[in-house]
mmCIF file of C-alpha atoms and ligand atoms in Angstrom:
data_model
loop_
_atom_site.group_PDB
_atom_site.id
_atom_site.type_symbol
_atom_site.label_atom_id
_atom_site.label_comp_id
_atom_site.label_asym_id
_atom_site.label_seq_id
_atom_site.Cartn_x
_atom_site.Cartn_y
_atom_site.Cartn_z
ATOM 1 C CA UNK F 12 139.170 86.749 110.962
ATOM 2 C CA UNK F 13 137.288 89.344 109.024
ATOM 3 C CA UNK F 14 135.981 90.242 105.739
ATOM 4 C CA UNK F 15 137.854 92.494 103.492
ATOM 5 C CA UNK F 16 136.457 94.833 101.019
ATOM 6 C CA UNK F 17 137.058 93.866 97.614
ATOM 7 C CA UNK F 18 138.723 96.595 95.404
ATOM 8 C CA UNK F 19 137.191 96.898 91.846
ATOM 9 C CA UNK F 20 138.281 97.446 88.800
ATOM 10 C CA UNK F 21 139.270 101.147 88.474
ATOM 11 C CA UNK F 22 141.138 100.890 91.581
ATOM 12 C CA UNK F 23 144.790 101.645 90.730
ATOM 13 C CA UNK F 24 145.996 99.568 93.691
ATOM 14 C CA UNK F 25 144.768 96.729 91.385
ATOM 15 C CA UNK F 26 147.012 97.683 88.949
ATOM 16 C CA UNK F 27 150.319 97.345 90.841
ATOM 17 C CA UNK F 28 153.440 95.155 90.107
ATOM 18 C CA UNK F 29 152.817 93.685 93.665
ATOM 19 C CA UNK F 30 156.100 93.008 96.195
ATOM 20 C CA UNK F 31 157.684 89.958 97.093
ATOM 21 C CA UNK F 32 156.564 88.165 100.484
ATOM 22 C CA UNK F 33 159.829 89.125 102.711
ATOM 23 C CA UNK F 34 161.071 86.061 104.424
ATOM 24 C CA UNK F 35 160.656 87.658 107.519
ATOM 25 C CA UNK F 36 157.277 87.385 107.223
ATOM 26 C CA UNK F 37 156.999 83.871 106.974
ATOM 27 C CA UNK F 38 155.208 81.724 109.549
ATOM 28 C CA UNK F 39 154.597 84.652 111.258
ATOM 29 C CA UNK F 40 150.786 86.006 113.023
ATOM 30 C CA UNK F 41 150.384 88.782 110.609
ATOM 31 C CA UNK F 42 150.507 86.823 107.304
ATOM 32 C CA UNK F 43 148.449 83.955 108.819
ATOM 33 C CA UNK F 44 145.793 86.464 109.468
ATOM 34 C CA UNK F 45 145.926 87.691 106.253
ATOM 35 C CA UNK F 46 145.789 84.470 104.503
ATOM 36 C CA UNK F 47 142.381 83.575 106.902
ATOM 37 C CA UNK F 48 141.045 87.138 105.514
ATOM 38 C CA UNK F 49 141.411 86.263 102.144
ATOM 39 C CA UNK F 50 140.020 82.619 102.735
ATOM 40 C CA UNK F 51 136.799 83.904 104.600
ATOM 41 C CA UNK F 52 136.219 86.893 102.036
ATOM 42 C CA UNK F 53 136.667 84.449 98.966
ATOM 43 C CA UNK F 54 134.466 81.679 100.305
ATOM 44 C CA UNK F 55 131.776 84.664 101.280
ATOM 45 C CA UNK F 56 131.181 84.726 97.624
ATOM 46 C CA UNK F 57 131.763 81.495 96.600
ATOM 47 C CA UNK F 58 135.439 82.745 94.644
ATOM 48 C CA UNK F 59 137.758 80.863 92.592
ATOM 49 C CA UNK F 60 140.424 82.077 94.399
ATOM 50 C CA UNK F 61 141.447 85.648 95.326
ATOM 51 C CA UNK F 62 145.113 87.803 95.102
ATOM 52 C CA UNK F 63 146.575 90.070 97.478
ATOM 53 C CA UNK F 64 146.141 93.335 95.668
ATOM 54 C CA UNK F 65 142.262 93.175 95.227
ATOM 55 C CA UNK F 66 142.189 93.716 98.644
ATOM 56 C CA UNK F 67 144.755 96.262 98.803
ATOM 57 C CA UNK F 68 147.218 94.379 100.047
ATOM 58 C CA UNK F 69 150.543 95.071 97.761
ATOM 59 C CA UNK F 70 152.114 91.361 98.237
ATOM 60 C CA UNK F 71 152.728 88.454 95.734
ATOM 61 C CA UNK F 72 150.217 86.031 97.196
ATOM 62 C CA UNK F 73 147.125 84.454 96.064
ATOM 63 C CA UNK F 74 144.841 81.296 97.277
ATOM 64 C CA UNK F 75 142.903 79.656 95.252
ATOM 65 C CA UNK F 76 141.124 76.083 95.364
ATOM 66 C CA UNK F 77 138.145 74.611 97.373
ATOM 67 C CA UNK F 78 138.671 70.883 97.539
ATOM 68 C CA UNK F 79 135.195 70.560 96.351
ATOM 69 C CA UNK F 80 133.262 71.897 93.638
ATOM 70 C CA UNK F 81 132.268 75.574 92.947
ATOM 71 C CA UNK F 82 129.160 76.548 93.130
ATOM 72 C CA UNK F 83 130.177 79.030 90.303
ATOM 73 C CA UNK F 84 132.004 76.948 87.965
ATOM 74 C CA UNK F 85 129.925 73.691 88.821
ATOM 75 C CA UNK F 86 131.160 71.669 86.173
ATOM 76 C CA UNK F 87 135.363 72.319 86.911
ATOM 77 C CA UNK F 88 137.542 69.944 88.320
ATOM 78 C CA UNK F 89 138.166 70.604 91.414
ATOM 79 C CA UNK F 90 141.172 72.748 92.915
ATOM 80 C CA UNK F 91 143.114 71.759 95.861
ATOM 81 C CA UNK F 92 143.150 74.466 98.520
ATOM 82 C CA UNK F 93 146.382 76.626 97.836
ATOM 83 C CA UNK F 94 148.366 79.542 99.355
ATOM 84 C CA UNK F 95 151.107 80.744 97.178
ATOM 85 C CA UNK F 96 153.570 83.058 97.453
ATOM 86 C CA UNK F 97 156.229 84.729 95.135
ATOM 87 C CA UNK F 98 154.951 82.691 92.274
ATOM 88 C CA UNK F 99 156.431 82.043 89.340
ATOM 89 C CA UNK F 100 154.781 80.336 86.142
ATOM 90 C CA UNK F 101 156.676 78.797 83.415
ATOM 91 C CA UNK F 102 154.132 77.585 80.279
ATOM 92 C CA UNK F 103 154.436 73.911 79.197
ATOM 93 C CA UNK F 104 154.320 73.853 75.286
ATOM 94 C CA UNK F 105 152.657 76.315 73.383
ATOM 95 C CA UNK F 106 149.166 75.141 73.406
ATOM 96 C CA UNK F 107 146.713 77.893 74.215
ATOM 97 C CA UNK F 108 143.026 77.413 75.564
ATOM 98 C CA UNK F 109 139.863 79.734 75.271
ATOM 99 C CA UNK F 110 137.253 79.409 78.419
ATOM 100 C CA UNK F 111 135.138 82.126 80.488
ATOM 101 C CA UNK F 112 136.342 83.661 83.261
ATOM 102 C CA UNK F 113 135.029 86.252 86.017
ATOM 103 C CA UNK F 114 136.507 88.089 88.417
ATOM 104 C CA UNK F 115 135.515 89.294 92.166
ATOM 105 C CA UNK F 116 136.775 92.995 91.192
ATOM 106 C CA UNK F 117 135.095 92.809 88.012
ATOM 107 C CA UNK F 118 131.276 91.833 88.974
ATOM 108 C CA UNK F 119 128.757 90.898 86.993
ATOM 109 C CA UNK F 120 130.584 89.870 83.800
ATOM 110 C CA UNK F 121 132.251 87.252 81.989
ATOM 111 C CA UNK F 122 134.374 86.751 78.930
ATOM 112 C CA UNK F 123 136.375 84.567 76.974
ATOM 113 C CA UNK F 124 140.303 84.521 77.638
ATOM 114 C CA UNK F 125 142.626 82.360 75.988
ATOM 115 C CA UNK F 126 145.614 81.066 79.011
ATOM 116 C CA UNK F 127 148.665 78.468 78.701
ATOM 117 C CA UNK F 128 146.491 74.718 79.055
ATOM 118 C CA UNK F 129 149.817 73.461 80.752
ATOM 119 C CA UNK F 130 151.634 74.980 83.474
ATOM 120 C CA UNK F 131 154.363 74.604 85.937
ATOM 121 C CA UNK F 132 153.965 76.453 89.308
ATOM 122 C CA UNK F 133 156.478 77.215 91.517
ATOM 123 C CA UNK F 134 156.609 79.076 94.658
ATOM 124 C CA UNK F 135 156.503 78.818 98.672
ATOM 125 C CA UNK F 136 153.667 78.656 101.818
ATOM 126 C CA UNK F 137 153.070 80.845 103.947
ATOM 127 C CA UNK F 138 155.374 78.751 105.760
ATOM 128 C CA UNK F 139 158.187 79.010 103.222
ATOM 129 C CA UNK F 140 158.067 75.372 102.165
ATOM 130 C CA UNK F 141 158.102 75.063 98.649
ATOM 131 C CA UNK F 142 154.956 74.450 96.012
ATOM 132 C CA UNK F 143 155.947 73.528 92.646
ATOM 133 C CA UNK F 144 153.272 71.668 90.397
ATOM 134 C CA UNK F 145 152.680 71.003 86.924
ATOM 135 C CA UNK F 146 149.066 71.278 85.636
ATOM 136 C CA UNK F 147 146.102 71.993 83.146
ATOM 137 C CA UNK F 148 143.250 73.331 82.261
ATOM 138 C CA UNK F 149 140.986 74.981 84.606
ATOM 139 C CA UNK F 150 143.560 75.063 87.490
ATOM 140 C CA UNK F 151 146.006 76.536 85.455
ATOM 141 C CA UNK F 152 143.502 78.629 84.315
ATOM 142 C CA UNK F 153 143.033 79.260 88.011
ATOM 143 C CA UNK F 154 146.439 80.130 88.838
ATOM 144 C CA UNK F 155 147.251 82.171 85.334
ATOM 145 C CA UNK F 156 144.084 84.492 86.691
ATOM 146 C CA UNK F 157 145.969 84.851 89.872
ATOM 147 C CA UNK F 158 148.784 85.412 89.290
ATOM 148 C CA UNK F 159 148.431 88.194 86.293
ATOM 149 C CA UNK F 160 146.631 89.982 89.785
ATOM 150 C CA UNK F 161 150.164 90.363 91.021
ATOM 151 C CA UNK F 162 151.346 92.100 87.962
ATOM 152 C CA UNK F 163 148.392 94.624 87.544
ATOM 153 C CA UNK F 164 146.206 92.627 84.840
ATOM 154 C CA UNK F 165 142.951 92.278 85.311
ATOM 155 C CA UNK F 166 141.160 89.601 83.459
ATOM 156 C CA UNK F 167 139.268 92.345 80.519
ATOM 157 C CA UNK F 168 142.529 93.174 79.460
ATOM 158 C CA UNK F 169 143.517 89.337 77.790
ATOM 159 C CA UNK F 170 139.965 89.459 76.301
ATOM 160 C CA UNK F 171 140.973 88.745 72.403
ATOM 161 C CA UNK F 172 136.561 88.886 71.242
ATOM 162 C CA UNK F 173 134.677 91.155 72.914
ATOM 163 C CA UNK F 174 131.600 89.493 71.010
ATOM 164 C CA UNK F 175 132.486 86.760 74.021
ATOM 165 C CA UNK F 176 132.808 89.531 76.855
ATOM 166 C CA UNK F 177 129.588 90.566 78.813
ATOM 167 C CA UNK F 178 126.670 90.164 81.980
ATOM 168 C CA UNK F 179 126.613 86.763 83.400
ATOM 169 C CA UNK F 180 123.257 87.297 83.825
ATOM 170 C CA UNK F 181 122.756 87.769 79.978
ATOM 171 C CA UNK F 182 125.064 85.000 79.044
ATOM 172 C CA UNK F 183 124.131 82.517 81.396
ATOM 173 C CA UNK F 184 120.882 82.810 82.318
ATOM 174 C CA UNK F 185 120.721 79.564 83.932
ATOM 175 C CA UNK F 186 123.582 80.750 85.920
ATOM 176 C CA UNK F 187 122.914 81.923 89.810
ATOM 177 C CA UNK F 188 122.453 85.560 89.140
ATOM 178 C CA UNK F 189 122.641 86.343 92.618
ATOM 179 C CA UNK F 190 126.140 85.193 92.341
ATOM 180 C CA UNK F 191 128.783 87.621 91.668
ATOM 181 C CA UNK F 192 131.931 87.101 90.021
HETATM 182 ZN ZN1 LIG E 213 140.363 88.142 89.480
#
Protein backbone atom coordinates (compact mmCIF):
# COMPACT_ATOMS: atom_id res chain seq x y z
CA UNK A 1 0.00 0.00 0.00
CA UNK A 2 1.06 3.57 -0.37
CA UNK A 3 -0.04 7.05 -0.15
CA UNK A 4 -1.08 8.91 -3.16
CA UNK A 5 -0.74 12.53 -3.76
CA UNK A 6 -3.88 14.28 -3.78
CA UNK A 7 -4.52 16.45 -6.94
CA UNK A 8 -6.05 19.94 -6.17
CA UNK A 9 -8.27 21.94 -7.53
CA UNK A 10 -6.77 23.51 -10.70
CA UNK A 11 -5.67 20.22 -11.77
CA UNK A 12 -7.44 19.49 -15.08
CA UNK A 13 -7.21 15.73 -14.48
CA UNK A 14 -9.87 16.63 -11.84
CA UNK A 15 -11.96 17.83 -14.30
CA UNK A 16 -12.38 14.72 -16.48
CA UNK A 17 -15.56 12.73 -17.47
CA UNK A 18 -13.74 9.69 -15.84
CA UNK A 19 -13.91 5.95 -17.75
CA UNK A 20 -15.81 3.06 -16.92
CA UNK A 21 -14.07 0.22 -14.71
CA UNK A 22 -13.48 -2.49 -17.68
CA UNK A 23 -14.68 -5.83 -16.54
CA UNK A 24 -11.47 -7.14 -17.08
CA UNK A 25 -10.31 -5.46 -14.36
CA UNK A 26 -12.41 -6.85 -11.88
CA UNK A 27 -11.12 -8.95 -8.98
CA UNK A 28 -7.98 -8.50 -10.32
CA UNK A 29 -4.28 -7.35 -8.21
CA UNK A 30 -4.10 -4.03 -9.85
CA UNK A 31 -7.53 -2.61 -8.86
CA UNK A 32 -7.26 -4.15 -5.35
CA UNK A 33 -4.16 -2.15 -4.92
CA UNK A 34 -5.67 0.75 -6.00
CA UNK A 35 -8.67 0.54 -3.91
CA UNK A 36 -6.04 -0.06 -0.61
CA UNK A 37 -4.29 3.32 -1.98
CA UNK A 38 -7.24 5.21 -1.89
CA UNK A 39 -8.34 3.66 1.57
CA UNK A 40 -4.88 4.42 3.28
CA UNK A 41 -4.60 8.04 1.64
CA UNK A 42 -8.30 8.90 2.71
CA UNK A 43 -8.03 7.60 6.25
CA UNK A 44 -4.41 9.60 6.41
CA UNK A 45 -6.57 12.60 6.61
CA UNK A 46 -9.42 11.52 8.21
CA UNK A 47 -11.66 11.83 4.50
CA UNK A 48 -15.19 11.34 3.85
CA UNK A 49 -14.46 9.34 1.14
CA UNK A 50 -12.21 9.91 -1.90
CA UNK A 51 -12.75 9.40 -6.09
CA UNK A 52 -10.48 8.06 -8.54
CA UNK A 53 -9.59 11.18 -10.43
CA UNK A 54 -8.23 13.26 -7.41
CA UNK A 55 -5.58 11.04 -7.51
CA UNK A 56 -5.14 10.95 -11.10
CA UNK A 57 -6.51 7.96 -11.68
CA UNK A 58 -9.15 8.41 -14.78
CA UNK A 59 -11.71 5.52 -13.54
CA UNK A 60 -15.37 5.66 -12.26
CA UNK A 61 -14.67 4.59 -8.70
CA UNK A 62 -14.97 6.12 -5.39
CA UNK A 63 -14.97 4.76 -1.54
CA UNK A 64 -16.42 6.37 0.88
CA UNK A 65 -17.64 5.39 4.55
CA UNK A 66 -15.80 4.60 7.88
CA UNK A 67 -18.11 2.42 9.91
CA UNK A 68 -17.53 4.78 12.69
CA UNK A 69 -17.71 8.33 13.14
CA UNK A 70 -15.57 11.09 11.47
CA UNK A 71 -13.48 12.90 13.20
CA UNK A 72 -14.39 15.70 10.66
CA UNK A 73 -18.01 15.56 10.49
CA UNK A 74 -18.40 14.32 14.23
CA UNK A 75 -21.93 14.71 14.45
CA UNK A 76 -22.94 12.50 10.89
CA UNK A 77 -24.36 9.29 10.86
CA UNK A 78 -22.17 7.03 10.13
CA UNK A 79 -21.26 5.55 6.54
CA UNK A 80 -20.73 1.99 5.88
CA UNK A 81 -17.37 1.33 4.25
CA UNK A 82 -18.02 1.36 0.35
CA UNK A 83 -16.18 0.72 -2.96
CA UNK A 84 -18.18 1.62 -5.94
CA UNK A 85 -17.75 1.38 -9.30
CA UNK A 86 -19.53 2.65 -12.53
CA UNK A 87 -22.08 4.37 -10.40
CA UNK A 88 -25.10 5.52 -11.27
CA UNK A 89 -27.51 7.82 -9.09
CA UNK A 90 -31.11 8.19 -9.68
CA UNK A 91 -32.78 11.11 -7.15
CA UNK A 92 -35.80 9.98 -5.05
CA UNK A 93 -38.42 12.89 -5.15
CA UNK A 94 -37.51 16.27 -5.59
CA UNK A 95 -36.61 17.33 -2.18
CA UNK A 96 -33.35 19.22 -2.06
CA UNK A 97 -31.06 19.73 1.12
CA UNK A 98 -28.47 22.56 2.00
CA UNK A 99 -25.36 21.31 4.37
CA UNK A 100 -21.43 22.10 4.33
CA UNK A 101 -19.20 20.24 2.57
CA UNK A 102 -15.23 20.08 2.04
CA UNK A 103 -13.21 18.51 -0.13
CA UNK A 104 -9.53 16.80 0.05
CA UNK A 105 -8.59 18.72 -3.36
CA UNK A 106 -10.08 21.77 -2.15
CA UNK A 107 -8.28 22.38 1.44
CA UNK A 108 -9.03 24.57 3.84
CA UNK A 109 -12.61 25.57 2.94
CA UNK A 110 -16.11 24.85 3.27
CA UNK A 111 -19.42 25.86 1.81
CA UNK A 112 -22.92 25.29 1.60
CA UNK A 113 -24.27 22.93 -1.31
CA UNK A 114 -27.69 22.01 -1.76
CA UNK A 115 -27.76 17.74 -3.02
CA UNK A 116 -30.87 15.28 -3.66
CA UNK A 117 -31.84 14.22 0.44
CA UNK A 118 -32.94 10.79 -1.17
CA UNK A 119 -31.03 8.67 -3.38
CA UNK A 120 -30.82 5.39 -5.06
CA UNK A 121 -27.29 3.99 -5.77
CA UNK A 122 -26.48 1.55 -8.05
CA UNK A 123 -23.34 0.08 -9.17
CA UNK A 124 -20.74 -2.96 -8.70
CA UNK A 125 -17.43 -4.02 -6.26
CA UNK A 126 -14.45 -4.24 -7.11
CA UNK A 127 -15.49 -7.68 -7.40
CA UNK A 128 -18.32 -7.01 -9.84
CA UNK A 129 -21.10 -7.94 -7.45
CA UNK A 130 -23.67 -5.51 -7.48
CA UNK A 131 -24.39 -2.39 -4.84
CA UNK A 132 -27.64 -0.82 -5.19
CA UNK A 133 -29.04 1.19 -2.08
CA UNK A 134 -31.51 3.70 -1.39
CA UNK A 135 -30.58 6.49 1.10
CA UNK A 136 -30.51 10.06 2.74
CA UNK A 137 -29.04 12.71 3.98
CA UNK A 138 -25.47 12.85 4.76
CA UNK A 139 -24.64 9.55 2.92
CA UNK A 140 -26.25 10.61 -0.01
CA UNK A 141 -24.66 13.65 0.47
CA UNK A 142 -21.59 11.45 0.63
CA UNK A 143 -22.06 9.66 -2.48
CA UNK A 144 -23.59 12.85 -4.62
CA UNK A 145 -19.89 14.47 -3.64
CA UNK A 146 -18.39 11.41 -5.12
CA UNK A 147 -19.72 10.79 -7.66
CA UNK A 148 -19.95 14.52 -9.37
CA UNK A 149 -15.74 13.66 -8.96
CA UNK A 150 -16.28 11.27 -11.82
CA UNK A 151 -17.85 13.81 -14.02
CA UNK A 152 -15.32 16.73 -13.44
CA UNK A 153 -17.33 18.78 -10.64
CA UNK A 154 -15.75 19.80 -7.92
CA UNK A 155 -17.76 20.71 -4.93
CA UNK A 156 -17.28 25.10 -5.44
CA UNK A 157 -18.98 24.74 -8.51
CA UNK A 158 -22.80 23.65 -6.86
CA UNK A 159 -22.13 26.47 -4.33
CA UNK A 160 -25.63 28.53 -4.86
CA UNK A 161 -24.34 31.53 -1.67
CA UNK A 162 -21.03 32.28 -1.62
CA UNK A 163 -21.90 34.33 1.69
CA UNK A 164 -21.88 30.37 2.96
CA UNK A 165 -18.49 29.47 1.08
CA UNK A 166 -15.11 30.05 2.96
CA UNK A 167 -11.90 28.89 5.62
CA UNK A 168 -12.91 26.22 7.95
CA UNK A 169 -10.80 27.75 10.17
CA UNK A 170 -12.89 31.05 10.03
CA UNK A 171 -16.18 29.30 10.02
CA UNK A 172 -15.63 26.81 12.47
CA UNK A 173 -13.37 27.80 14.80
CA UNK A 174 -14.11 25.11 17.12
CA UNK A 175 -13.36 22.87 14.29
CA UNK A 176 -9.76 20.89 14.26
CA UNK A 177 -7.87 23.37 12.21
CA UNK A 178 -5.15 21.10 11.76
CA UNK A 179 -7.59 19.10 9.83
CA UNK A 180 -7.81 19.53 6.22
CA UNK A 181 -10.64 19.01 4.07
ZN1 LIG B 1 -14.20 15.94 -3.03
Amino acid sequence: MALREILKMGDPRLLRMAQPVAAQALGGPALRELVADMFETMQHVNGAGLAAPQIGVDSQLVIFGSGQPNPRYPDAPVVPVTVLLNPVITPLGEELEEGWEGCLSVPGLRGVVPRWRRIRYQGIDPDGQTIDRSVEGFHARVVQHECDHLMGILYPMRVRDFSRFGYTEVLFPGLDAAADD
